């Protein structure tokens, strides 16, 4: 009888934790707590506090460190990507490899607007004439749609990836998309990422070996030279430095 009560209490407690609606203030406190934790501990915090359907990892198919860590903790975790229609062949090859290696299906989301229709309405090469608009149509709006179904999204962004990311929290309220955002690798360095890749023999995007430290859509991603900021090859010739997701 006592055992049944304990199990019931545990279930009620679990339900209460997972039903919780996090306030911005609470997330600041959680962030302080997670600052000194390893990425795996941060991931475990997510699994303890959110149901499977409530969170997902946004994958950019550059390297697989976070994906590998997440799937080791939760093999059925949700992984998704936005198919802008402009991914490099190397990026899509890596997606296929991930699905075969981990035996998962990466959820695919796409813009409502086809490339033909976008060209008809906005003119040719929108990524050159108005990259902000192009990103809004092909990345931000599809992402908004996915995130509206979630309570938390997980990203692989890090503080050492450039000025615009230098102060990102590990966890916080994402006001733009109205849900919790968590970046378990925020405090990691590029060296730590590569050490993990080598130690665990993980596949990675071949473009990383060819001068592309940051990989996005093909028309807007160029190789960089040594000493450049990792994101210097994105939207070269434009003031734009982020696609509007982060
Ligand atoms: S990165 Fe370039 S091609 Fe991709 S959505 Fe943004 S502007 Fe368009």
CSV table of C-alpha atoms and ligand atoms in Angstrom, one decimal:
chain,number,residue,atom,x,y,z
A,1,UNK,CA,0.0,0.0,0.0
A,2,UNK,CA,2.8,2.3,1.0
A,3,UNK,CA,4.7,1.5,-2.2
A,4,UNK,CA,1.6,2.3,-4.3
A,5,UNK,CA,1.3,5.6,-2.6
A,6,UNK,CA,5.0,6.4,-3.2
A,7,UNK,CA,4.6,5.5,-6.9
A,8,UNK,CA,1.5,7.7,-7.1
A,9,UNK,CA,3.3,10.6,-5.4
A,10,UNK,CA,6.1,10.2,-7.8
A,11,UNK,CA,3.7,10.3,-10.8
A,12,UNK,CA,2.0,13.4,-9.5
A,13,UNK,CA,5.3,15.0,-8.9
A,14,UNK,CA,6.5,14.1,-12.4
A,15,UNK,CA,3.3,15.4,-13.9
A,16,UNK,CA,3.7,18.6,-12.0
A,17,UNK,CA,7.2,19.1,-13.1
A,18,UNK,CA,6.5,18.4,-16.7
A,19,UNK,CA,3.3,20.5,-16.8
A,20,UNK,CA,5.2,23.5,-15.5
A,21,UNK,CA,5.1,26.8,-17.3
A,22,UNK,CA,8.5,28.5,-16.9
A,23,UNK,CA,8.7,32.2,-16.2
A,24,UNK,CA,11.6,34.3,-17.5
A,25,UNK,CA,12.8,34.9,-13.9
A,26,UNK,CA,12.8,31.2,-13.1
A,27,UNK,CA,14.8,30.5,-16.3
A,28,UNK,CA,17.4,33.1,-15.2
A,29,UNK,CA,17.9,31.1,-12.0
A,30,UNK,CA,18.0,27.8,-13.9
A,31,UNK,CA,20.6,29.3,-16.2
A,32,UNK,CA,22.8,30.3,-13.2
A,33,UNK,CA,22.6,26.7,-12.1
A,34,UNK,CA,23.4,25.2,-15.5
A,35,UNK,CA,26.3,27.5,-16.2
A,36,UNK,CA,28.8,25.1,-14.5
A,37,UNK,CA,27.2,21.9,-15.8
A,38,UNK,CA,28.4,19.8,-18.7
A,39,UNK,CA,26.3,19.7,-21.9
A,40,UNK,CA,25.2,16.2,-21.0
A,41,UNK,CA,23.9,17.4,-17.6
A,42,UNK,CA,22.1,20.2,-19.4
A,43,UNK,CA,20.5,17.7,-21.7
A,44,UNK,CA,19.4,15.6,-18.7
A,45,UNK,CA,17.8,18.6,-17.2
A,46,UNK,CA,15.7,19.0,-20.3
A,47,UNK,CA,14.7,15.3,-20.4
A,48,UNK,CA,13.7,15.5,-16.7
A,49,UNK,CA,11.6,18.6,-17.2
A,50,UNK,CA,10.0,18.2,-20.6
A,51,UNK,CA,8.1,15.4,-22.4
A,52,UNK,CA,9.5,14.0,-25.6
A,53,UNK,CA,6.9,15.7,-27.8
A,54,UNK,CA,7.5,19.1,-26.1
A,55,UNK,CA,11.1,19.6,-27.2
A,56,UNK,CA,13.3,19.1,-30.3
A,57,UNK,CA,16.8,19.8,-31.5
A,58,UNK,CA,17.2,22.1,-34.5
A,59,UNK,CA,19.9,20.5,-36.6
A,60,UNK,CA,22.1,22.4,-39.1
A,61,UNK,CA,24.1,19.4,-40.2
A,62,UNK,CA,27.5,21.0,-39.6
A,63,UNK,CA,28.8,18.7,-36.9
A,64,UNK,CA,26.9,16.2,-34.8
A,65,UNK,CA,28.2,16.7,-31.2
A,66,UNK,CA,24.9,17.9,-29.7
A,67,UNK,CA,22.9,15.4,-31.7
A,68,UNK,CA,25.2,12.5,-30.5
A,69,UNK,CA,25.0,13.6,-26.9
A,70,UNK,CA,21.2,14.0,-27.1
A,71,UNK,CA,20.6,10.6,-28.7
A,72,UNK,CA,22.8,8.9,-26.2
A,73,UNK,CA,20.6,10.3,-23.4
A,74,UNK,CA,17.3,9.9,-25.3
A,75,UNK,CA,17.5,7.7,-28.4
A,76,UNK,CA,14.0,8.7,-29.5
A,77,UNK,CA,14.5,12.5,-29.1
A,78,UNK,CA,13.1,14.7,-31.9
A,79,UNK,CA,15.5,16.2,-34.3
A,80,UNK,CA,14.4,18.6,-37.1
A,81,UNK,CA,15.7,20.8,-39.8
A,82,UNK,CA,14.3,23.5,-42.1
A,83,UNK,CA,14.7,22.7,-45.8
A,84,UNK,CA,15.3,26.1,-47.3
A,85,UNK,CA,15.8,24.6,-50.8
A,86,UNK,CA,19.4,25.9,-50.8
A,87,UNK,CA,21.3,23.4,-48.8
A,88,UNK,CA,24.7,22.2,-50.0
A,89,UNK,CA,24.9,18.7,-51.3
A,90,UNK,CA,27.5,17.9,-48.5
A,91,UNK,CA,24.9,19.0,-46.0
A,92,UNK,CA,22.2,16.7,-47.3
A,93,UNK,CA,24.7,13.9,-47.6
A,94,UNK,CA,25.4,14.3,-43.9
A,95,UNK,CA,21.7,14.2,-43.1
A,96,UNK,CA,21.4,10.9,-44.9
A,97,UNK,CA,24.4,9.5,-43.1
A,98,UNK,CA,22.9,10.6,-39.7
A,99,UNK,CA,19.7,8.8,-40.5
A,100,UNK,CA,21.5,5.6,-41.4
A,101,UNK,CA,24.0,5.7,-38.5
A,102,UNK,CA,21.6,6.6,-35.7
A,103,UNK,CA,18.5,4.9,-37.3
A,104,UNK,CA,16.4,7.9,-37.0
A,105,UNK,CA,14.3,10.1,-39.2
A,106,UNK,CA,15.1,13.8,-39.1
A,107,UNK,CA,11.9,15.8,-39.2
A,108,UNK,CA,11.8,18.0,-42.3
A,109,UNK,CA,10.0,21.4,-42.4
A,110,UNK,CA,9.9,23.6,-45.5
A,111,UNK,CA,8.7,27.1,-46.4
A,112,UNK,CA,5.1,27.5,-47.6
A,113,UNK,CA,6.4,29.4,-50.6
A,114,UNK,CA,8.1,27.5,-53.4
A,115,UNK,CA,11.3,28.8,-55.0
A,116,UNK,CA,9.5,29.4,-58.2
A,117,UNK,CA,6.7,31.4,-56.6
A,118,UNK,CA,9.2,33.4,-54.5
A,119,UNK,CA,11.0,34.4,-57.7
A,120,UNK,CA,7.8,35.2,-59.4
A,121,UNK,CA,6.6,37.5,-56.6
A,122,UNK,CA,10.0,38.9,-55.3
A,123,UNK,CA,12.2,38.8,-58.4
A,124,UNK,CA,15.3,36.7,-59.1
A,125,UNK,CA,18.0,36.1,-56.4
A,126,UNK,CA,16.1,37.4,-53.4
A,127,UNK,CA,19.1,36.3,-51.3
A,128,UNK,CA,21.1,39.0,-53.0
A,129,UNK,CA,18.6,41.7,-53.3
A,130,UNK,CA,17.0,41.3,-49.9
A,131,UNK,CA,18.5,38.5,-47.8
A,132,UNK,CA,16.5,39.5,-44.7
A,133,UNK,CA,13.3,38.9,-46.6
A,134,UNK,CA,14.6,35.7,-48.1
A,135,UNK,CA,15.6,34.4,-44.6
A,136,UNK,CA,12.2,35.4,-43.3
A,137,UNK,CA,10.4,33.4,-46.0
A,138,UNK,CA,12.7,30.4,-46.1
A,139,UNK,CA,13.9,30.0,-42.5
A,140,UNK,CA,12.2,32.2,-39.9
A,141,UNK,CA,8.5,31.5,-40.8
A,142,UNK,CA,8.9,27.7,-41.2
A,143,UNK,CA,10.8,27.7,-37.9
A,144,UNK,CA,8.1,29.7,-36.2
A,145,UNK,CA,5.5,27.1,-37.3
A,146,UNK,CA,7.5,24.2,-35.9
A,147,UNK,CA,8.3,26.1,-32.6
A,148,UNK,CA,4.7,27.0,-32.1
A,149,UNK,CA,4.1,23.2,-31.4
A,150,UNK,CA,6.9,23.0,-28.9
A,151,UNK,CA,7.7,24.2,-25.3
A,152,UNK,CA,11.5,24.1,-25.7
A,153,UNK,CA,13.9,24.1,-28.6
A,154,UNK,CA,17.5,23.0,-28.4
A,155,UNK,CA,20.3,24.6,-30.5
A,156,UNK,CA,24.0,23.9,-31.0
A,157,UNK,CA,25.1,27.6,-30.9
A,158,UNK,CA,28.2,28.6,-28.9
A,159,UNK,CA,29.5,31.8,-27.4
A,160,UNK,CA,32.8,31.5,-29.3
A,161,UNK,CA,31.1,31.6,-32.7
A,162,UNK,CA,31.3,35.3,-33.0
A,163,UNK,CA,30.4,38.7,-31.5
A,164,UNK,CA,26.7,38.2,-32.0
A,165,UNK,CA,26.7,35.0,-29.9
A,166,UNK,CA,29.2,36.0,-27.2
A,167,UNK,CA,26.6,36.5,-24.5
A,168,UNK,CA,24.0,33.8,-25.2
A,169,UNK,CA,22.6,32.1,-22.1
A,170,UNK,CA,22.5,28.4,-21.8
A,171,UNK,CA,18.8,28.6,-21.2
A,172,UNK,CA,16.4,31.5,-21.5
A,173,UNK,CA,13.0,32.6,-22.7
A,174,UNK,CA,13.0,33.1,-26.5
A,175,UNK,CA,10.8,36.1,-26.8
A,176,UNK,CA,10.8,36.0,-30.6
A,177,UNK,CA,9.3,32.6,-30.8
A,178,UNK,CA,7.7,32.4,-27.3
A,179,UNK,CA,9.2,29.2,-25.9
A,180,UNK,CA,12.2,28.1,-23.9
A,181,UNK,CA,15.5,28.0,-25.8
A,182,UNK,CA,18.4,25.9,-24.6
A,183,UNK,CA,22.0,25.8,-26.0
A,184,UNK,CA,23.9,23.1,-24.1
A,185,UNK,CA,27.2,23.8,-25.9
A,186,UNK,CA,27.1,27.6,-25.2
A,187,UNK,CA,30.1,27.5,-23.0
A,188,UNK,CA,32.1,25.1,-25.1
A,189,UNK,CA,35.0,26.1,-27.3
A,190,UNK,CA,35.7,25.0,-30.9
A,191,UNK,CA,38.5,22.8,-29.5
A,192,UNK,CA,36.2,21.0,-27.2
A,193,UNK,CA,33.9,20.3,-30.1
A,194,UNK,CA,36.6,18.9,-32.2
A,195,UNK,CA,38.0,16.8,-29.3
A,196,UNK,CA,34.6,15.3,-28.9
A,197,UNK,CA,34.3,14.6,-32.7
A,198,UNK,CA,37.6,12.9,-32.7
A,199,UNK,CA,37.2,10.9,-29.5
A,200,UNK,CA,33.8,9.6,-30.6
A,201,UNK,CA,34.7,9.3,-34.3
A,202,UNK,CA,31.7,11.3,-35.4
A,203,UNK,CA,31.0,12.1,-39.0
A,204,UNK,CA,30.9,15.8,-39.9
A,205,UNK,CA,30.1,18.1,-42.8
A,206,UNK,CA,32.9,17.8,-45.4
A,207,UNK,CA,32.7,21.6,-46.0
A,208,UNK,CA,34.4,22.1,-42.6
A,209,UNK,CA,37.6,20.7,-44.1
A,210,UNK,CA,37.3,23.1,-47.1
A,211,UNK,CA,37.3,26.5,-45.4
A,212,UNK,CA,33.7,26.7,-44.3
A,213,UNK,CA,33.6,27.0,-40.5
A,214,UNK,CA,29.9,28.1,-40.7
A,215,UNK,CA,27.5,26.4,-43.0
A,216,UNK,CA,24.2,27.7,-44.2
A,217,UNK,CA,22.5,28.1,-47.6
A,218,UNK,CA,24.8,27.7,-50.6
A,219,UNK,CA,24.2,31.1,-52.2
A,220,UNK,CA,25.0,32.9,-48.9
A,221,UNK,CA,27.9,30.8,-47.5
A,222,UNK,CA,31.5,31.3,-48.6
A,223,UNK,CA,34.9,30.0,-47.3
A,224,UNK,CA,36.8,32.2,-44.9
A,225,UNK,CA,40.6,32.7,-44.4
A,226,UNK,CA,42.6,32.0,-41.3
A,227,UNK,CA,42.0,34.5,-38.5
A,228,UNK,CA,38.5,35.4,-39.8
A,229,UNK,CA,35.5,35.2,-37.5
A,230,UNK,CA,33.8,31.8,-38.1
A,231,UNK,CA,30.7,33.5,-39.5
A,232,UNK,CA,32.6,35.9,-41.7
A,233,UNK,CA,31.7,33.8,-44.8
A,234,UNK,CA,27.9,34.2,-44.3
A,235,UNK,CA,26.2,36.9,-46.4
A,236,UNK,CA,29.5,38.3,-47.6
A,237,UNK,CA,29.0,41.9,-48.9
A,238,UNK,CA,25.9,42.5,-46.7
A,239,UNK,CA,25.7,43.8,-43.2
A,240,UNK,CA,23.7,40.8,-42.2
A,241,UNK,CA,25.3,38.4,-39.7
A,242,UNK,CA,22.4,36.2,-38.5
A,243,UNK,CA,19.5,34.7,-40.3
A,244,UNK,CA,17.0,35.8,-37.7
A,245,UNK,CA,16.7,32.5,-35.9
A,246,UNK,CA,19.1,33.4,-33.0
B,1,LIG,S1,20.6,32.1,-46.0
B,1,LIG,FE1,20.5,33.1,-48.0
B,1,LIG,S2,19.4,31.7,-49.3
B,1,LIG,FE2,19.2,31.0,-47.2
B,1,LIG,S3,17.2,31.8,-46.6
B,1,LIG,FE3,18.8,33.3,-45.9
B,1,LIG,S4,19.1,34.7,-47.6
B,1,LIG,FE4,17.9,33.0,-48.4
